[in-house]
XYZ file of C-alpha atoms in Angstrom:
224
model
C -0.845 -2.850 -18.258
C 0.155 -3.458 -21.890
C 3.622 -3.006 -23.321
C 2.967 0.501 -24.702
C 1.653 1.744 -21.366
C 4.585 0.162 -19.546
C 6.982 2.014 -21.859
C 5.102 5.231 -21.103
C 5.322 4.491 -17.375
C 9.093 4.040 -17.585
C 9.391 7.173 -19.747
C 7.611 9.305 -17.144
C 9.765 7.785 -14.396
C 12.847 8.710 -16.431
C 11.481 12.234 -16.906
C 11.022 12.570 -13.142
C 14.574 11.361 -12.508
C 15.914 13.848 -15.060
C 13.954 16.760 -13.579
C 14.995 15.878 -10.027
C 18.666 15.655 -10.996
C 18.372 18.984 -12.810
C 16.760 20.508 -9.683
C 19.607 19.157 -7.547
C 22.124 20.755 -9.908
C 20.299 24.085 -9.597
C 20.278 23.765 -5.799
C 24.003 23.103 -5.845
C 24.513 26.202 -7.968
C 22.518 28.255 -5.428
C 24.702 26.903 -2.648
C 27.890 27.678 -4.566
C 26.739 31.245 -5.185
C 25.830 31.730 -1.521
C 29.467 31.897 -0.442
C 28.900 29.206 2.173
C 28.304 26.032 0.179
C 28.159 23.353 2.875
C 26.026 25.379 5.305
C 23.558 26.307 2.547
C 23.301 22.738 1.251
C 22.756 21.480 4.783
C 19.899 23.946 5.271
C 18.355 23.108 1.891
C 18.366 19.407 2.747
C 16.460 20.120 5.965
C 13.437 21.523 4.147
C 10.431 19.226 3.787
C 10.093 20.241 0.131
C 13.592 19.104 -0.777
C 13.302 15.886 1.224
C 10.008 15.111 -0.540
C 11.594 15.668 -3.937
C 14.560 13.458 -3.067
C 12.033 10.791 -2.092
C 10.379 11.143 -5.511
C 13.805 10.743 -7.136
C 14.398 7.501 -5.212
C 10.929 6.146 -6.057
C 11.336 6.968 -9.745
C 14.698 5.194 -9.878
C 13.139 2.148 -8.203
C 10.372 2.154 -10.811
C 12.982 2.237 -13.580
C 14.723 -0.703 -11.910
C 11.374 -2.512 -11.818
C 11.501 -3.012 -8.032
C 8.237 -4.661 -6.946
C 8.701 -5.289 -3.234
C 5.745 -4.962 -0.854
C 7.221 -1.854 0.759
C 7.427 -0.146 -2.626
C 3.660 0.339 -2.623
C 3.780 2.184 0.709
C 6.885 4.193 -0.249
C 5.289 5.370 -3.500
C 2.188 6.474 -1.592
C 4.160 8.317 1.100
C 6.034 10.143 -1.657
C 2.719 10.919 -3.341
C 1.232 12.455 -0.194
C 4.425 14.390 0.610
C 4.851 15.942 -2.819
C 1.135 16.700 -3.220
C 0.928 18.432 0.160
C 4.143 20.300 -0.644
C 2.552 21.739 -3.785
C -0.801 22.521 -2.149
C 0.686 24.272 0.900
C 3.131 26.258 -1.242
C 0.523 27.526 -3.710
C -2.083 28.342 -1.066
C 0.073 29.820 1.703
C 3.563 30.658 0.439
C 3.637 31.564 -3.264
C 2.310 35.087 -2.641
C 5.488 35.875 -0.660
C 7.674 35.329 -3.735
C 7.841 38.195 -6.210
C 9.924 36.205 -8.667
C 10.037 32.422 -8.450
C 13.312 30.764 -9.341
C 13.250 27.951 -11.896
C 14.213 25.432 -9.208
C 11.290 26.575 -7.019
C 8.877 26.110 -9.905
C 10.247 22.632 -10.553
C 10.098 21.520 -6.911
C 6.716 23.029 -6.032
C 4.751 22.812 -9.289
C 6.154 20.848 -12.211
C 7.411 17.722 -10.428
C 4.410 17.455 -8.045
C 2.000 17.664 -11.003
C 3.865 15.043 -13.028
C 4.142 12.676 -10.068
C 0.451 13.181 -9.238
C -0.509 12.006 -12.731
C 2.141 9.279 -12.649
C 0.905 7.840 -9.346
C -2.781 8.099 -10.189
C -2.528 6.466 -13.598
C 0.552 4.266 -13.763
C 1.364 2.967 -10.276
C -0.868 0.170 -9.040
C -1.568 -0.163 -5.325
C -3.085 -2.634 -2.911
C -3.664 0.089 -0.346
C -7.231 0.877 0.641
C -8.552 4.341 1.584
C -8.351 3.484 5.298
C -4.609 2.879 4.829
C -4.261 6.618 4.301
C -2.797 6.980 7.797
C 0.447 5.721 6.268
C 0.734 9.169 4.715
C 1.200 10.683 8.183
C 4.341 8.660 8.922
C 6.795 11.008 7.212
C 5.473 14.353 8.522
C 5.297 12.933 12.047
C 8.854 11.645 11.709
C 9.906 15.045 10.332
C 8.412 16.776 13.403
C 10.374 14.480 15.729
C 13.503 14.930 13.576
C 13.408 18.715 14.056
C 12.902 18.648 17.827
C 15.095 15.719 18.816
C 17.976 16.180 16.379
C 18.134 19.417 14.418
C 17.275 22.035 17.041
C 19.091 20.565 20.074
C 22.231 19.499 18.196
C 22.548 21.954 15.301
C 20.399 24.857 16.518
C 23.202 27.122 17.744
C 25.344 26.341 14.722
C 22.527 27.175 12.296
C 21.724 30.411 14.133
C 25.374 31.493 14.023
C 25.574 30.714 10.300
C 22.346 32.541 9.455
C 21.922 35.280 12.106
C 19.290 37.090 10.017
C 17.004 34.049 10.053
C 15.485 33.898 13.573
C 13.583 30.659 12.902
C 16.374 28.794 11.155
C 17.110 26.436 14.071
C 13.551 25.080 13.696
C 13.709 25.248 9.864
C 10.133 26.619 9.603
C 8.616 29.568 11.531
C 5.532 27.563 12.548
C 7.791 25.102 14.398
C 9.417 27.801 16.507
C 7.749 27.868 19.977
C 8.743 31.520 20.495
C 6.263 32.494 17.778
C 3.341 31.326 19.929
C 1.755 32.823 23.030
C 1.787 29.404 24.694
C 5.215 28.313 23.452
C 5.628 24.636 22.643
C 1.970 24.004 23.480
C 1.102 26.275 20.571
C 3.358 24.251 18.285
C 1.717 20.994 19.415
C -1.750 22.439 18.875
C -1.008 23.538 15.322
C 1.224 20.644 14.261
C -0.345 17.623 15.954
C -3.948 18.669 16.533
C -4.565 20.569 13.301
C -1.969 19.845 10.609
C -1.489 16.116 11.306
C -5.231 15.295 11.207
C -5.511 17.298 7.972
C -2.612 15.278 6.578
C -4.375 12.025 7.477
C -7.720 13.159 6.049
C -6.015 14.323 2.854
C -4.140 11.008 2.571
C -7.354 9.022 2.910
C -8.994 11.283 0.332
C -6.139 10.839 -2.141
C -6.273 7.053 -1.817
C -10.023 7.160 -2.288
C -9.556 9.227 -5.428
C -6.997 6.735 -6.750
C -9.343 3.809 -6.016
C -11.836 5.499 -8.353
C -9.532 6.838 -11.064
C -7.092 3.941 -11.563
C -9.653 1.141 -12.195
C -11.711 3.295 -14.556
C -8.704 4.186 -16.689
C -7.471 0.615 -17.027
C -10.944 -0.825 -17.530
C -11.341 1.573 -20.430
C -7.945 0.526 -21.794
C -8.975 -3.114 -21.723
C -12.410 -2.459 -23.225
């Protein structure tokens, strides 16, 4: 990567940091306007979307700091899978439920995922192979465990009391609430671990395969 391209890489990383900080400011403003700042911020931080965007913020800062550790490659890929899946799921399944999208929702679900997609595909090198795509399942699997072993059993009653009009709030997402299934927790396991997790892995492998095609072609053309 020549000097000009490296400057462009750092510029995009700086843009991502700026957008993420701006999104955090907007989220803080939403929490302040809610009348219950700490409870609202706590809930916002539980959402997979917000966690994925915070991960992108961390990765972008590390790129600006020129961190080149071995784990950086895996972290950048996990962030890539998270933010890409966040955008895909939102636009396919959830966007129709919003009559008017807030600016922060557009940033978190559309603008930042698109920029990071291009950033990862073109500017971040990787030694990962397509079969390493299973790494992309680490975070969603950890998130699943996080909800059932920490959030629901410890904070479930508190969250329900704070947001009594949100019946699924103690599980964060409706599809994680066993009461929404005929077979209870077995229904959750079927959807989350037997359907969604395999799709996550397949998508991760596909994204790495796409990068293995796109990245070399772009930089071979640059060197030609």
